[in-house]
Short mmCIF file of C-alpha atoms and ligand atoms in Angstrom, two decimals:
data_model
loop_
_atom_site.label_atom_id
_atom_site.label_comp_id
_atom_site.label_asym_id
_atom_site.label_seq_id
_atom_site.Cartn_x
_atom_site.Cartn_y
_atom_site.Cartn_z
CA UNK A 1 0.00 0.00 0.00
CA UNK A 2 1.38 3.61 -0.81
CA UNK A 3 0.77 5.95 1.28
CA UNK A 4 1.47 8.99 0.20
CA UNK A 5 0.70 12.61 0.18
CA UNK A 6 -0.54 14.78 -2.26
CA UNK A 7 2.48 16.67 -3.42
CA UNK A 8 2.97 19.96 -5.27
CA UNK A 9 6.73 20.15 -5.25
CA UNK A 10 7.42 21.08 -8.69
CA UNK A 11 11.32 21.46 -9.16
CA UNK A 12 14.18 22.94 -7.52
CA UNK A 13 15.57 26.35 -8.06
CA UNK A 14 18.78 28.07 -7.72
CA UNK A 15 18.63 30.59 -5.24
CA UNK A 16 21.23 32.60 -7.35
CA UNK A 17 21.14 32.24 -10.87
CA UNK A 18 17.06 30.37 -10.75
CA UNK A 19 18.04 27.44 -12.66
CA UNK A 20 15.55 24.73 -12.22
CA UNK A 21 16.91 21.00 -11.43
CA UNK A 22 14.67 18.46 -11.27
CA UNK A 23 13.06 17.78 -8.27
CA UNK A 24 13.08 13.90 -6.08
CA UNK A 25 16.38 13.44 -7.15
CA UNK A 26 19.43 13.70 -4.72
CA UNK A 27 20.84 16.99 -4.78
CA UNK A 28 23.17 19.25 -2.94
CA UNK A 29 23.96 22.55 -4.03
CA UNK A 30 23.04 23.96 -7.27
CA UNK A 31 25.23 23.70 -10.19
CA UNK A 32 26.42 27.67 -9.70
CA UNK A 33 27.13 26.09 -5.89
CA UNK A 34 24.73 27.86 -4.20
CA UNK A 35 21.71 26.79 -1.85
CA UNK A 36 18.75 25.59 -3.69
CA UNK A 37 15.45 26.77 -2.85
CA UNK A 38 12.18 23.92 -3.80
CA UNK A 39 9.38 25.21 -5.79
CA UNK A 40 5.23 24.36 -5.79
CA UNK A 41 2.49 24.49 -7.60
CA UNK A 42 1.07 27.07 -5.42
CA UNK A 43 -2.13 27.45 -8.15
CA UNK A 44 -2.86 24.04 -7.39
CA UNK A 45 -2.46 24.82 -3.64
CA UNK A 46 -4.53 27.40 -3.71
CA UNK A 47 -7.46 25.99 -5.39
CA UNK A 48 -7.39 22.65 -3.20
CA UNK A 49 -6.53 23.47 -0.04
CA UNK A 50 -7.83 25.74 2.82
CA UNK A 51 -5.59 27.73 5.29
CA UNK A 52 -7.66 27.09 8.36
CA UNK A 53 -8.51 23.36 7.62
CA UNK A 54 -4.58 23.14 7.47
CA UNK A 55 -4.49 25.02 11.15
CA UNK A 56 -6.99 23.16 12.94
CA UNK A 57 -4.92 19.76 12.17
CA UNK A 58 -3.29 18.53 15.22
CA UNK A 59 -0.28 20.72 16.68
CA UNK A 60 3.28 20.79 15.11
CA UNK A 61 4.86 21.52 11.85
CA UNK A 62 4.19 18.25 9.93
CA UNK A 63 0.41 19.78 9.59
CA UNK A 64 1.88 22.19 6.78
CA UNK A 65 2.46 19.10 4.33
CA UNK A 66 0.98 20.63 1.41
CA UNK A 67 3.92 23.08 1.42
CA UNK A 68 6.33 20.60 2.12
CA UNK A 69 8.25 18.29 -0.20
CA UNK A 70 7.74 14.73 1.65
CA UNK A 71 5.81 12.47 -0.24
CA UNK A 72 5.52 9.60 1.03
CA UNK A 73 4.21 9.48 4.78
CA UNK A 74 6.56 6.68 5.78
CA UNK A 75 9.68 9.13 5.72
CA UNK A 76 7.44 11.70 8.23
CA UNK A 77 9.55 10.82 11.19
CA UNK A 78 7.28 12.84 14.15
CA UNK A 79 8.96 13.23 17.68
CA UNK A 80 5.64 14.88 19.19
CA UNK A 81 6.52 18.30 17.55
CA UNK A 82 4.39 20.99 18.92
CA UNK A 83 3.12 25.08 17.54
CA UNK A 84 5.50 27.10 19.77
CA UNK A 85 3.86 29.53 21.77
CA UNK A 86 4.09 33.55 21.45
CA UNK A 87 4.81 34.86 25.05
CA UNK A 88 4.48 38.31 25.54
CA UNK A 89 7.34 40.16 27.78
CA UNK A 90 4.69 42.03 28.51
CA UNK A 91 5.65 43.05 32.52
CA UNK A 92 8.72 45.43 30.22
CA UNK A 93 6.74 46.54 27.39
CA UNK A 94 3.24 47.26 26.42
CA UNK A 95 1.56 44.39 26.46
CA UNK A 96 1.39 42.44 22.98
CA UNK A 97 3.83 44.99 21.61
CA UNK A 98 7.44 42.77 21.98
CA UNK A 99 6.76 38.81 22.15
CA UNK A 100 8.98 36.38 21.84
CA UNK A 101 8.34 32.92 20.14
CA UNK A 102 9.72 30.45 21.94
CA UNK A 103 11.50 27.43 20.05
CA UNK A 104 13.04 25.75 22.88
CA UNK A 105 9.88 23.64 23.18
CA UNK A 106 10.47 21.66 20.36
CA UNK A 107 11.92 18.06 20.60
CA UNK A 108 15.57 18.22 20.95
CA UNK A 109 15.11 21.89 22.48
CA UNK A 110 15.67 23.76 19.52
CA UNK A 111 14.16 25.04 16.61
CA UNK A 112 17.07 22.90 14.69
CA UNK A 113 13.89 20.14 15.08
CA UNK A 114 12.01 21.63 12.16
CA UNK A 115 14.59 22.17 9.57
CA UNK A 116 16.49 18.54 10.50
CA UNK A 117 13.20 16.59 10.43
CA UNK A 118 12.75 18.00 6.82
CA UNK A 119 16.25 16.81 5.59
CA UNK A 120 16.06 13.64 7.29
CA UNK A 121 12.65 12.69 6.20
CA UNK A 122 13.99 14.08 2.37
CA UNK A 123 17.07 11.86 2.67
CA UNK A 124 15.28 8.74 3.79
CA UNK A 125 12.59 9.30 0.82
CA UNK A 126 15.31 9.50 -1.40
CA UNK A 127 17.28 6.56 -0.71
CA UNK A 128 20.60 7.98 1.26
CA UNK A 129 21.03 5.63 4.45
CA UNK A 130 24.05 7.49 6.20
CA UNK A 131 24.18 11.50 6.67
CA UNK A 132 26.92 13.51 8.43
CA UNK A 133 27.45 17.14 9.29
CA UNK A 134 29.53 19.60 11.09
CA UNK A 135 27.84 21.41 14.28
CA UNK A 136 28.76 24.12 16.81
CA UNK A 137 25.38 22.27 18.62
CA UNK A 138 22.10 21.78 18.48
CA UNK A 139 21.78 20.96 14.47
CA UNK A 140 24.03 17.44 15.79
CA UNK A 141 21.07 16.48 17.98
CA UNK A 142 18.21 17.26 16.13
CA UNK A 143 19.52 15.09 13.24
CA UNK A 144 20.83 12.33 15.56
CA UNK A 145 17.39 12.10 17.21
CA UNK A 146 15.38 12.09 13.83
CA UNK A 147 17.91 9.95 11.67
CA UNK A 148 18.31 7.22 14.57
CA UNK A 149 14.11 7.23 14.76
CA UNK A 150 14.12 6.50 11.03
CA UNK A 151 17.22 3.73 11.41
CA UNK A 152 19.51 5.81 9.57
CA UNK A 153 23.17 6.18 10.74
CA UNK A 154 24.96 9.21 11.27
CA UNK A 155 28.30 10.88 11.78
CA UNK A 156 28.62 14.44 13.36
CA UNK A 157 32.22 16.33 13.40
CA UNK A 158 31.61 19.37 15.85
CA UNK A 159 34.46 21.59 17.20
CA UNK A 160 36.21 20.19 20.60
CA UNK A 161 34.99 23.44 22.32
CA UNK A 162 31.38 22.51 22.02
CA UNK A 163 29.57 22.56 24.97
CA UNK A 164 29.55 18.70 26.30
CA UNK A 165 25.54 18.80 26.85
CA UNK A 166 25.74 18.65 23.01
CA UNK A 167 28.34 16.39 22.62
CA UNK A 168 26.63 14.31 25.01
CA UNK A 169 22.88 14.01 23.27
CA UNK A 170 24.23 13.95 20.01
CA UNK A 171 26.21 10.83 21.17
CA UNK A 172 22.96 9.46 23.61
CA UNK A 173 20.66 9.76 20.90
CA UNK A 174 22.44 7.48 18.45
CA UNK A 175 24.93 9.91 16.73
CA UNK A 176 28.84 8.96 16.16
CA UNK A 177 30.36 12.14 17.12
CA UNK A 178 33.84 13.52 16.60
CA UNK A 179 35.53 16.35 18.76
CA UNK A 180 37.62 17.88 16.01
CA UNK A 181 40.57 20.58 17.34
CA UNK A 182 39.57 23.02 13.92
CA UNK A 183 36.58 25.68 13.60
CA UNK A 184 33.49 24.35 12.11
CA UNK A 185 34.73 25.40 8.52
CA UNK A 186 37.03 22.74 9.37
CA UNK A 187 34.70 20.36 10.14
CA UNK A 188 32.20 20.94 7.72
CA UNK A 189 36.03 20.77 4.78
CA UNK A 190 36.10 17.52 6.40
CA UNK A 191 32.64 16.07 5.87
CA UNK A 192 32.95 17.58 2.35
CA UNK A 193 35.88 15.03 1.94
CA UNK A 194 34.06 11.94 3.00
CA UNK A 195 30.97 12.71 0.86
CA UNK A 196 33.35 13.30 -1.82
CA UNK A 197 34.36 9.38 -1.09
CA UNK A 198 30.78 8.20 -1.30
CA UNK A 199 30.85 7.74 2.84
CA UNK A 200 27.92 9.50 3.64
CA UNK A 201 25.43 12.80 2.41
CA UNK A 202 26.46 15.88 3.36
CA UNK A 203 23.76 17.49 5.39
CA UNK A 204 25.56 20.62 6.59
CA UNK A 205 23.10 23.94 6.11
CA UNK A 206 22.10 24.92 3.33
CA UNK A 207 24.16 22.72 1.30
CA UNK A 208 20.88 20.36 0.73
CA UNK A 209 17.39 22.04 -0.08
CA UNK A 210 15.63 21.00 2.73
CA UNK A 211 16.61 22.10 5.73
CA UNK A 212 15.48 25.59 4.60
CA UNK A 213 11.64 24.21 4.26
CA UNK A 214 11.49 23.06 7.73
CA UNK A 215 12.47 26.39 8.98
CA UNK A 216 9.83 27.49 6.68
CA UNK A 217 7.01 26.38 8.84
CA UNK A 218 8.42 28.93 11.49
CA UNK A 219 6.77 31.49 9.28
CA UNK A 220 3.88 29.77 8.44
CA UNK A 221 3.09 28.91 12.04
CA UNK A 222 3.65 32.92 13.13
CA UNK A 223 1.18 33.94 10.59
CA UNK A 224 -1.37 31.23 11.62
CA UNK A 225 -0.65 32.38 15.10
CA UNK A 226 -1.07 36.33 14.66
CA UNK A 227 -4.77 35.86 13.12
CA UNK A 228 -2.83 35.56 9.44
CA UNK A 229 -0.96 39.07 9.70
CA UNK A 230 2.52 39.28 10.37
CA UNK A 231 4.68 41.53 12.61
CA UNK A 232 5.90 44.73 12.26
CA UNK A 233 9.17 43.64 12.94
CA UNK A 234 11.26 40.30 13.10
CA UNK A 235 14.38 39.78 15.10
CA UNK A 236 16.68 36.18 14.11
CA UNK A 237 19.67 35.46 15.60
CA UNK A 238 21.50 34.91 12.76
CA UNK A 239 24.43 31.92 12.30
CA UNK A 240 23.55 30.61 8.48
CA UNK A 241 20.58 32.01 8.18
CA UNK A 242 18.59 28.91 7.43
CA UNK A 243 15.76 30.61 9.47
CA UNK A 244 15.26 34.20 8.60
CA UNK A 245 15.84 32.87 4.68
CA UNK A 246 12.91 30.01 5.44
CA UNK A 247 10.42 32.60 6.96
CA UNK A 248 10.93 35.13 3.78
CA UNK A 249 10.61 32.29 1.71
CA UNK A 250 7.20 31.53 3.58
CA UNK A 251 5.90 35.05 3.20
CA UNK A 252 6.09 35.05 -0.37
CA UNK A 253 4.42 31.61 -0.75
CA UNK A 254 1.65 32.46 1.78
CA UNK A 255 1.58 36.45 -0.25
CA UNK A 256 1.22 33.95 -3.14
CA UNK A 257 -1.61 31.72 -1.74
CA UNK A 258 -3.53 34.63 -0.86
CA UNK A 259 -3.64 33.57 2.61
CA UNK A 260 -2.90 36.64 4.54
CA UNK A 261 -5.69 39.04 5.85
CA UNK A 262 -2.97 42.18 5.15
CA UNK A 263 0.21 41.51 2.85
CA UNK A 264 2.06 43.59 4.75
CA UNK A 265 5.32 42.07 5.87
CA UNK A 266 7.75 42.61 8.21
CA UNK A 267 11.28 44.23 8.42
CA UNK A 268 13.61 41.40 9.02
CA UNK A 269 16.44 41.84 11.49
CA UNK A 270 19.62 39.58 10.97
CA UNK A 271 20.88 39.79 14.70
CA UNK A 272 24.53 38.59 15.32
CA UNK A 273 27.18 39.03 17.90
CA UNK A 274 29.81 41.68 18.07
CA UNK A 275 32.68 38.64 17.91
CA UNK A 276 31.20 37.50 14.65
CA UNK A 277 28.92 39.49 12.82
CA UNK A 278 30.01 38.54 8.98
CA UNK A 279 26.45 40.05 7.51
CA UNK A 280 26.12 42.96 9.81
CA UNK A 281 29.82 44.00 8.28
CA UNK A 282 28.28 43.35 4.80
CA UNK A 283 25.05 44.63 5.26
CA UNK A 284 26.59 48.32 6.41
CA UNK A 285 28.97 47.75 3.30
CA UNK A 286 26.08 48.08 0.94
CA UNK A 287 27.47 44.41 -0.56
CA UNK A 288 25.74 41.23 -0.97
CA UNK A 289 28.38 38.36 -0.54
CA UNK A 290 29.91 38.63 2.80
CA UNK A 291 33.75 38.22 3.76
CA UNK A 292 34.08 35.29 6.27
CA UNK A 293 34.68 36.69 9.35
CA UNK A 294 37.90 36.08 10.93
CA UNK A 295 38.72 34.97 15.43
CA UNK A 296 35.09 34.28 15.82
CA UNK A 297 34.33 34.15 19.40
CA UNK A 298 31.05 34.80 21.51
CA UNK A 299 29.26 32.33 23.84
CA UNK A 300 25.95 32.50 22.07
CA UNK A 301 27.52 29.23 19.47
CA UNK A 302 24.22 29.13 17.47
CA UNK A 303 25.75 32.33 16.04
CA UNK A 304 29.46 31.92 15.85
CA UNK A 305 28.93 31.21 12.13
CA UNK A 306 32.24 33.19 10.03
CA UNK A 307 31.00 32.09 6.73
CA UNK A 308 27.18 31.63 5.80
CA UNK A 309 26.93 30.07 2.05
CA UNK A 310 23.17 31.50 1.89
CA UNK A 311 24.80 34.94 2.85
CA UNK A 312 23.25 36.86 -0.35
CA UNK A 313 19.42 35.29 0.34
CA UNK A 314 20.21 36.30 4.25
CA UNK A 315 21.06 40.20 2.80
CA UNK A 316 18.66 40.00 0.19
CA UNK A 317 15.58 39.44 2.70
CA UNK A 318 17.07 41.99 4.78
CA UNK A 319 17.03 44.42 2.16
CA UNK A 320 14.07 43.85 0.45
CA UNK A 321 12.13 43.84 3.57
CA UNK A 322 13.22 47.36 4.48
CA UNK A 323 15.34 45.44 7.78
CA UNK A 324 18.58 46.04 8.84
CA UNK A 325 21.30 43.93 10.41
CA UNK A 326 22.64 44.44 14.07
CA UNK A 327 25.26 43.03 16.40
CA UNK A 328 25.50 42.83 19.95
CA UNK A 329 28.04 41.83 22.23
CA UNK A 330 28.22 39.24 24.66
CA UNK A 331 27.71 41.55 27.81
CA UNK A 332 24.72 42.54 26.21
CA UNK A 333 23.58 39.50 25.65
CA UNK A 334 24.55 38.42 29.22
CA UNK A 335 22.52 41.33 30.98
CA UNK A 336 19.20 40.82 28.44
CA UNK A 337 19.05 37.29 29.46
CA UNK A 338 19.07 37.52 32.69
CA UNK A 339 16.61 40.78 32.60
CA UNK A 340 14.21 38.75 30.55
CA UNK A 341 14.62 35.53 33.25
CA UNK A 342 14.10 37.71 36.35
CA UNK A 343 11.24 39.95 35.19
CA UNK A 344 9.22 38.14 32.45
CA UNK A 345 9.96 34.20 33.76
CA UNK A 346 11.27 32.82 30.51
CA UNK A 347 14.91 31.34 30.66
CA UNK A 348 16.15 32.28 26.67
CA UNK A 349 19.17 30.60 25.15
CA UNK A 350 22.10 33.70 24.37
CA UNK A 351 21.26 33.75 21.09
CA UNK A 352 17.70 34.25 21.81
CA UNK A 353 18.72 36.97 24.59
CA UNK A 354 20.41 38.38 21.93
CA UNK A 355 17.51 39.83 19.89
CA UNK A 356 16.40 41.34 22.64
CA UNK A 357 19.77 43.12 23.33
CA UNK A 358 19.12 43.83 19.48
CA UNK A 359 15.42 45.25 19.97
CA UNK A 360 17.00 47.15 22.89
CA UNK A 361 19.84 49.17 21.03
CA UNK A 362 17.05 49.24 17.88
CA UNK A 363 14.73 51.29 20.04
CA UNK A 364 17.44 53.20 21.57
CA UNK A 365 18.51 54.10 17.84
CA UNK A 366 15.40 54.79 16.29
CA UNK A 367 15.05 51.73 14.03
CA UNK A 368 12.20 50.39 16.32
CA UNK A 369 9.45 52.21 17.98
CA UNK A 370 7.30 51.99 20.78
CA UNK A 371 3.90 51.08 19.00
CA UNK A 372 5.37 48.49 16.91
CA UNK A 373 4.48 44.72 17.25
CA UNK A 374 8.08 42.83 17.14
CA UNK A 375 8.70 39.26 17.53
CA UNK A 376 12.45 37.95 18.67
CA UNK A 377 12.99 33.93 18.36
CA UNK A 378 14.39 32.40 20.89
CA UNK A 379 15.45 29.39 19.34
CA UNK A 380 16.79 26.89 21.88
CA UNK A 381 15.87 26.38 25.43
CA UNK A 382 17.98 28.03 28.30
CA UNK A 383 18.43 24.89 29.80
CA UNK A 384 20.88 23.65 27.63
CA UNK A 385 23.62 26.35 28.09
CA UNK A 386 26.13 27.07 30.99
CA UNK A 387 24.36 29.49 33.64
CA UNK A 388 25.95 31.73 36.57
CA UNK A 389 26.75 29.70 39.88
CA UNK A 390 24.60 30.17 42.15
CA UNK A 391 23.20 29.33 45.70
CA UNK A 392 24.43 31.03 49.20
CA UNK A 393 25.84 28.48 51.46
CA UNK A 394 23.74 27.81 54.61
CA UNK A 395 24.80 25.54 57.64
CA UNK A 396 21.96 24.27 59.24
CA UNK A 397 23.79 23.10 62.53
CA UNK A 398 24.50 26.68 63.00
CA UNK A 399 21.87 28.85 61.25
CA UNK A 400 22.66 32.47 61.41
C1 PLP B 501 21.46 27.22 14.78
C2 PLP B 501 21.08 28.20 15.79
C3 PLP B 501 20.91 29.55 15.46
C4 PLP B 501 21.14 30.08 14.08
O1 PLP B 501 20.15 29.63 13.20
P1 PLP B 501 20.31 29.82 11.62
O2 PLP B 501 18.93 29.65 11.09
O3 PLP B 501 21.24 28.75 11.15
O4 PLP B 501 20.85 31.18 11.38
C5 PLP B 501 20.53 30.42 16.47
N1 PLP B 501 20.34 29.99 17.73
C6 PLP B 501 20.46 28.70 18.08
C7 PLP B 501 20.22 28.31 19.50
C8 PLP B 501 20.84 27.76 17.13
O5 PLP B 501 20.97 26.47 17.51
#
């Protein structure tokens, strides 16, 4: 018995040069070796499906299927994926007016759950039985948790500076993990060479088409969330962009669908940290490719990312969205986080404390006001990263 899905992926494009390749076939990049970006029959979308009979399916990003490229229900590998709420900080702001969306409730605790379940689910459907990749984190998890639910093996290289609670569920959760002493462009040169010997797929970001849909659904969901409108304003931490690149991608195809009440998007903000902000440097250069960026460093490691190969689609969204790219540094990012924990109850990950060091310094500047509805992602749960020691001794055979 097949089971599969009705599917509207039409082809592959280049997100560069827009040269179709053919779509359920193996690919990696595009010919021009850029990311490639998949393609639907969004007519045929439009006039067979309806927007709130897609919503009211159960919870999690697997409901958005008709924009997604799995076919074949098998390969949908679900780890009890749920909508992530919207929490407004709203004991700092007006309330409503600054609300964070808050990824770390996903499986694995990140929001590297939706764009890893994609590719893993893509690779299974078409045939490849052993993927590897380079992390700084939370991508080795996500894909060691999906892949080992779908029997597939895998092999993550991450740098030997990771943080062990990484390491560690990467390992736990099926993964076999190397601690490599190189940067992750190291790592990722070196699972280039062993899918260049036919040992495994190379799943590092955006280097397959996938991972970019499941971050799509991050966009969807928002828009299903806010009533189908969209923010004023969009703050993503920004490593390789797989995220803010998936959302734009899903405004256009929802613009498309003719599924928003107001097609008025937002300005997106590529957020990075003062220690390695490769596509704030370009986007304040007025240029579109960015330099890599050299002695990363910042302890928010979702964004210590010196070379993003989707930097132009990053800068392009940016741009065309009427955004603007900021960096913040790590005692900024240090004092948000712990703001946000003590007055609002919601323990971010850095790199989600770091939009809201960025929606700080935006309001401060002008770029942001008052009245305006933003929405920062925090993409990972707090729990997973290293926190201030704490506790005051107390001897209770002598209590003061
Ligand atoms: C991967 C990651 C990011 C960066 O996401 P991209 O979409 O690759 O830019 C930000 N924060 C955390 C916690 C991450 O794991």
């Amino acid at each position: 018995m097949t089971r599969t899905y009705h599917n509207f992926l039409t082809h592959l494009e280049c997100g560069l040069t827009g040269e179709r390749h053919e779509a359920r076939r193996i690919h990696g990049l595009s010919k021009a070796g850029k990311p490639l970006l998949a393609r639907y029959d969004l007519e045929a979308i439009k006039s067979s499906t309806d927007r709130d009979a897609i919503w009211a399916r159960d919870t999690g990003f697997w409901k958005w299927r008709e924009l997604l490229p799995v076919e074949d229900t098998r390969n949908v590998c679900a780890l009890g994926e749920v909508d992530t709420p919207l929490i407004g900080l709203n004991t700092l702001h007006s309330p409503g007016t600054v609300i964070v969306k808050d990824e770390g409730r996903l499986p694995t605790g990140s929001f590297k759950a939706r764009g890893l379940a994609l590719a893993v689910a893509m690779a299974k459907e078409l045939g490849l039985d052993h993927l590897a990749m380079p992390t700084n984190g939370n991508a080795g998890s996500a894909l060691s948790a999906y892949a080992s639910r779908l029997g597939m093996q895998t092999t993550i290289v991450c740098p030997d500076d990771t943080p062990a609670i990484n390491i560690e569920e990467t390992e736990l959760q099926g993964a076999k993990v190397y601690k490599a002493n190189g940067l992750i462009n190291a790592c990722g040169a070196w699972v280039k060479a062993g899918a260049d010997k036919g040992l495994w797929f190379d799943l590092s970001t955006l280097k397959e088409p996938y991972r970019i849909e499941g971050k799509k659904t991050m966009g969807l969901e928002l828009a299903a969330q806010m009533g189908w409108t969209l923010p004023d304003v969009i703050f993503y931490p920004t490593g390789g962009g797989t995220g803010l690149i998936g959302m734009w991608k899903a405004f256009d195809e929802l613009i498309k669908l003719g599924w928003l009440e107001k097609n008025d998007l937002p300005r997106m903000v590529a957020v990075q940290a003062s220690g390695c902000a490769p596509i704030v440097r370009a986007y304040d250069a007025g240029v579109r490719f960015a330099t890599p960026w050299e002695d990363a460093h910042t302890f928010a490691a979702g964004i210590r990312v010196p070379a993003a190969i989707g930097d132009f689609l990053i800068l392009d969204a940016v741009r065309d969205s009427g955004g603007f790219a900021i960096a913040v540094d790590d005692a900024a990012i240090e004092a948000a986080r712990k703001c946000i924990a003590q007055k609002e109850g919601l323990l971010l990950c850095p790199e989600g404390a770091a939009t809201y060091a960025a929606y700080l310094a935006a309001r401060e500047n002008g770029q942001v006001s008052s009245g305006e509805r933003a929405v920062l992602f925090n993409c990972a749960t707090g729990l997973k990263y290293p926190m201030p020691e704490a506790g005051i001794a107390l001897n209770l055979a002598n209590p003061a």
